[in-house]
Coordinates of C-alpha atoms in Angstrom, one line a residue:
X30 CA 102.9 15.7 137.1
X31 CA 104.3 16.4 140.4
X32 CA 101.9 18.6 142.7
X33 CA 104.8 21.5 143.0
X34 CA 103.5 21.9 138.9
X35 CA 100.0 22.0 139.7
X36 CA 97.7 25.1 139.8
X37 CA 97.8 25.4 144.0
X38 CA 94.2 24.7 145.3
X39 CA 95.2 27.2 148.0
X40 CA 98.0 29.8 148.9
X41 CA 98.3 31.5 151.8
X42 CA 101.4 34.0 152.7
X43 CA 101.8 35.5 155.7
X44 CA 98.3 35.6 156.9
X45 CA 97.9 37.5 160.1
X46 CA 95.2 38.4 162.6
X47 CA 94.8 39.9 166.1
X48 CA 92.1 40.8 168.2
X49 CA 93.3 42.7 170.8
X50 CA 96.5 39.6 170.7
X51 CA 97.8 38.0 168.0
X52 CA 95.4 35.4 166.7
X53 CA 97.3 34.1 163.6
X54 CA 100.7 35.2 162.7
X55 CA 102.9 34.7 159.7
X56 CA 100.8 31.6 158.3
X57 CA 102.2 30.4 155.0
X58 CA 100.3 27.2 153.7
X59 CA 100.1 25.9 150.3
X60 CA 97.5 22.7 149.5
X61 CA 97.1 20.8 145.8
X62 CA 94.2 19.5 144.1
X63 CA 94.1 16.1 145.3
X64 CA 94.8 16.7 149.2
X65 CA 93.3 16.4 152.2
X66 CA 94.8 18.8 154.5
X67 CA 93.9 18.4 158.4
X68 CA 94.9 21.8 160.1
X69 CA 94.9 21.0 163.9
X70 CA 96.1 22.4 167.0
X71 CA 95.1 23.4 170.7
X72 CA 91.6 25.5 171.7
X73 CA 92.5 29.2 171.2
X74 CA 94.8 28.5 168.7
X75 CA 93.4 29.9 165.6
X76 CA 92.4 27.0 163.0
X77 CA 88.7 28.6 163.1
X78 CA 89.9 32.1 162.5
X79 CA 92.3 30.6 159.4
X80 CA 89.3 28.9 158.1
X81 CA 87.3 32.2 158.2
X82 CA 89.4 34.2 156.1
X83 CA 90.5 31.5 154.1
X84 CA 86.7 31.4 153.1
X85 CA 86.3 35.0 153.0
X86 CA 84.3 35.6 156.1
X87 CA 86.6 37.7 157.6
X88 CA 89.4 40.1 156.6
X89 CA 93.2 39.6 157.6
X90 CA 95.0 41.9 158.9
X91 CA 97.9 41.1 156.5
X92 CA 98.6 38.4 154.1
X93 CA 97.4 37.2 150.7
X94 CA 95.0 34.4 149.9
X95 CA 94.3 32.4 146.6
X96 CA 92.4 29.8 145.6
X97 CA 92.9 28.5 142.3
X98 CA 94.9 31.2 141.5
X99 CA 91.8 34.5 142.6
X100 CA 92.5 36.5 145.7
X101 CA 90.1 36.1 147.9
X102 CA 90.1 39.8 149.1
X103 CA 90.3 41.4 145.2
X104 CA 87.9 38.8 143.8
X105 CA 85.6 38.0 146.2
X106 CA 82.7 36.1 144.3
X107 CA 85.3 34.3 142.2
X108 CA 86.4 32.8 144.5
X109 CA 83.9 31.6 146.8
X110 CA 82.3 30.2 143.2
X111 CA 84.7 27.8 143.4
X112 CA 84.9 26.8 147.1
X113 CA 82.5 25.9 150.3
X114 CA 82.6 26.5 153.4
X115 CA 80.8 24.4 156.4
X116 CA 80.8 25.9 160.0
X117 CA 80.7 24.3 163.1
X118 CA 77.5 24.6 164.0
X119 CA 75.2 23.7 160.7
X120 CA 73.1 26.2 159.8
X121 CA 69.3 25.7 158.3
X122 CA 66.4 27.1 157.2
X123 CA 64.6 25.0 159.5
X124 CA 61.3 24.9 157.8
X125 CA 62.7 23.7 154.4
X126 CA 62.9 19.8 153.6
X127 CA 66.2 18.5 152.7
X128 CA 64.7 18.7 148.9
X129 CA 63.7 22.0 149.3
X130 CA 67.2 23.2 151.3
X131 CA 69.5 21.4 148.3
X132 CA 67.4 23.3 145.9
X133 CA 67.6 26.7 147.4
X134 CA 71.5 26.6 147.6
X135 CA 71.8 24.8 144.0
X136 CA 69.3 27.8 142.4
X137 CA 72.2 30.4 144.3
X138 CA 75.0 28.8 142.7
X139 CA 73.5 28.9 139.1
X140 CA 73.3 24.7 139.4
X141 CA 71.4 23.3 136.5
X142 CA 67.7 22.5 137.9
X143 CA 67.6 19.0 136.4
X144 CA 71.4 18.7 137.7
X145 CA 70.6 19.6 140.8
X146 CA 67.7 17.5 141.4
X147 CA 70.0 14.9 140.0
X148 CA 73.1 15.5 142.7
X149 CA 70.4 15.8 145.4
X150 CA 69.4 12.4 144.9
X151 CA 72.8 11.5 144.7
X152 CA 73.9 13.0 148.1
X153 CA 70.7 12.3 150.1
X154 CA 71.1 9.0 149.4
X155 CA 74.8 8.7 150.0
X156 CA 74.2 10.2 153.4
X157 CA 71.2 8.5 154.7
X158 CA 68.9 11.4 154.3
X159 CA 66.5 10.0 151.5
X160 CA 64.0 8.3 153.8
X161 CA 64.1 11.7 155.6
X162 CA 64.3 14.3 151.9
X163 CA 60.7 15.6 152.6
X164 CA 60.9 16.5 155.9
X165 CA 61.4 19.9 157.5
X166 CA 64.8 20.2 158.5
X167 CA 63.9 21.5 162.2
X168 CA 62.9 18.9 163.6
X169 CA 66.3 17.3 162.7
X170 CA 68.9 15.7 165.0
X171 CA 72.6 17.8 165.0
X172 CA 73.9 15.0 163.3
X173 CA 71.5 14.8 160.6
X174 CA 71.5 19.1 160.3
X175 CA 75.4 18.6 159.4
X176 CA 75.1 15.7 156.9
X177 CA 72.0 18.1 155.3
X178 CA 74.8 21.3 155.1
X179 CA 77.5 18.5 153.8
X180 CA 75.3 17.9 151.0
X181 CA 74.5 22.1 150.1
X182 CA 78.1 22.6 150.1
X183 CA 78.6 19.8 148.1
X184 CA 75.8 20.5 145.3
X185 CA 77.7 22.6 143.4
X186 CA 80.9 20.7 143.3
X187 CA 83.1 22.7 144.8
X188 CA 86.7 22.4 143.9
X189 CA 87.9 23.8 147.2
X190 CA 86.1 22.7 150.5
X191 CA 86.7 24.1 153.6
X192 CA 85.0 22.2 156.9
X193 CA 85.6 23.1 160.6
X194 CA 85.1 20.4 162.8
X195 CA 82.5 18.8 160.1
X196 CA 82.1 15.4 162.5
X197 CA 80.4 16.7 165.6
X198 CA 77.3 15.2 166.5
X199 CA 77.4 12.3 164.2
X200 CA 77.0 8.9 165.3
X201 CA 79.5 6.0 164.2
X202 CA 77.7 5.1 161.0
X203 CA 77.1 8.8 159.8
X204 CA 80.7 9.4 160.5
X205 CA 81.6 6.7 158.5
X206 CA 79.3 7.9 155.7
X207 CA 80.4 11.5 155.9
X208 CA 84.2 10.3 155.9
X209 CA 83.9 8.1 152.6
X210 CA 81.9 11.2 150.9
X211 CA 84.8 13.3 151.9
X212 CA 87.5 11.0 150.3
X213 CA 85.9 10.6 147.5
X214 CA 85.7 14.2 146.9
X215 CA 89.3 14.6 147.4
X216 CA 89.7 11.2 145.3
X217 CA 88.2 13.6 142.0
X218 CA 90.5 16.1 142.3
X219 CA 89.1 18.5 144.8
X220 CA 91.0 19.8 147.5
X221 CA 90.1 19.8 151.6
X222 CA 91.0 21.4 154.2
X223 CA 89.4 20.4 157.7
X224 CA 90.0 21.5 161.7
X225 CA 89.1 18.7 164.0
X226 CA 89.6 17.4 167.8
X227 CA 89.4 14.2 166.9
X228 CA 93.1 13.1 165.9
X229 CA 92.4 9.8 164.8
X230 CA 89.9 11.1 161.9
X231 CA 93.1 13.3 161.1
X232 CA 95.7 10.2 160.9
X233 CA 93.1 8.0 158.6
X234 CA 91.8 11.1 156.3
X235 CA 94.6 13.3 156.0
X236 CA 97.4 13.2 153.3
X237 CA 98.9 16.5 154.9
X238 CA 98.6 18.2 158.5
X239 CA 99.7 20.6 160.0
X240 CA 100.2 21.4 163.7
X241 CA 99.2 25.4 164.1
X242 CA 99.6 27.0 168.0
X243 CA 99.6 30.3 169.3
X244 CA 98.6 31.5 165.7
X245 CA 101.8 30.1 164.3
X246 CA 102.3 26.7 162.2
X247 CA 104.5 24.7 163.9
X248 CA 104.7 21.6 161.5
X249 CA 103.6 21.0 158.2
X250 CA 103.5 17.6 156.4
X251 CA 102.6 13.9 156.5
X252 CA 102.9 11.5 159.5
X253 CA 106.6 10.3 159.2
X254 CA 107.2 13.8 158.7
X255 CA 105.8 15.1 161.3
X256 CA 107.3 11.6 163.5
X257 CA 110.8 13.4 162.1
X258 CA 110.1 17.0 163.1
X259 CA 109.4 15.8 166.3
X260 CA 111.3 13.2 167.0
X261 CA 109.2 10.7 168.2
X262 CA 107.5 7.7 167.3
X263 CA 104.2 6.6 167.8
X264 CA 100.6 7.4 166.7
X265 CA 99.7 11.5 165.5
X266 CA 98.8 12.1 169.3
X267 CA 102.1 11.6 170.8
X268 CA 103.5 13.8 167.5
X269 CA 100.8 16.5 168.4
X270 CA 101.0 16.6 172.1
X271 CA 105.1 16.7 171.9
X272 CA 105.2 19.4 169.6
X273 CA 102.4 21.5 171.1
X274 CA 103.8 21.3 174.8
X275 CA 107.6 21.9 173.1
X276 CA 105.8 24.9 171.7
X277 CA 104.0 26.1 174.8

């Protein structure tokens, strides 16, 4: 099936925002089941705010969001059902173990217990955690905080995961374990969306991204696409920093 027949993991029509300026601006943006979507662009230029009311955290000005075909502003709770959402800065109950965190979020979204103690195995281990599992979570690294939140998002399976800047604070080998996860999430039919700095995570993850600044998308589409919209060869840094100082 091609995806344009699919279900669409996400729409998004003219999404706007201001505070005080415009923030985002006419953002159309439509992602499959199946992709890994890497949003990217400039400080200030609104991926974080995207994210936020993509997820429901905050309320557009104008525009319409779906995912999996429920509106995010009429249908709140079926929505997020379906989705997760990681922040940039993890956040912990601090004096819960990894065990204890995992099953805290599972028991919120309605996880089966001996499913959940199941997939908590699963993703402790996959992440490095396990040695760690009964430990309280404050005395944690960064790095090791994110990889716990990575695994609470991922308990319930979402079909729709939505990560800002999910690699900060991870060494080389968590990265790498945190990377693979991702992919094969994406690889069983979920859909991702991610904002990150570092454009070389974008060129090897991504099977989409798009280039937003000054609120507005400025390019949409693979890496030979975006070479063409640009007009320039060469890695996605010299495509990103030629279309964002064009754009400037």
């Amino acid at each position: 099936m091609d995806a344009t027949e699919m279900q669409a993991a996400l729409t998004v029509r003219g999404l706007a925002k201001s505070f005080g300026r415009k923030v985002v601006e006419g953002l159309d943006l439509t992602i499959y089941p199946g992709e890994f979507y890497a949003l990217l662009g400039p400080n200030g230029a609104g991926k974080t705010t995207t994210l936020r009311m993509i997820a429901g955290l905050m309320r557009p000005d104008d525009g319409c969001i779906s995912v999996y075909g429920r509106d995010v502003l009429a249908d709140p709770l079926g929505a997020k059902a379906i989705m997760a959402w990681i922040p940039d800065e993890p956040l912990l109950y601090g004096r819960l173990s990894p065990l204890e965190y995992l099953a805290f979020v599972a028991g919120l979204w309605g996880v089966e217990a001996e499913r959940a103690q199941t997939r908590a195995e699963e993703l402790l281990d996959t992440l490095g955690l396990w040695p760690h599992r009964n430990e309280r979570c404050e005395g944690f690294s960064r790095g090791m905080k994110q990889k716990t939140v990575l695994a609470g998002a991922l308990i319930h399976d979402p079909k729709f995961l939505l990560l800002d800047e999910p690699l900060t604070g991870l060494d080389a080998a968590s990265a790498r374990l945190v990377k693979d996860l991702l992919r094969q999430h994406v690889e069983g039919g979920a859909a991702i969306i991610l904002t990150t700095h570092i454009l070389e995570v974008a060129e090897r993850l991504a099977t989409r991204i798009g280039i937003l600044s000054g609120g507005r998308l400025l390019a949409d589409g693979d890496l030979p696409a975006l070479r063409d919209r640009a007009g320039v060869s060469g890695s996605l840094e010299d495509v990103f920093l030629h279309l964002t100082a064009t754009a400037a």
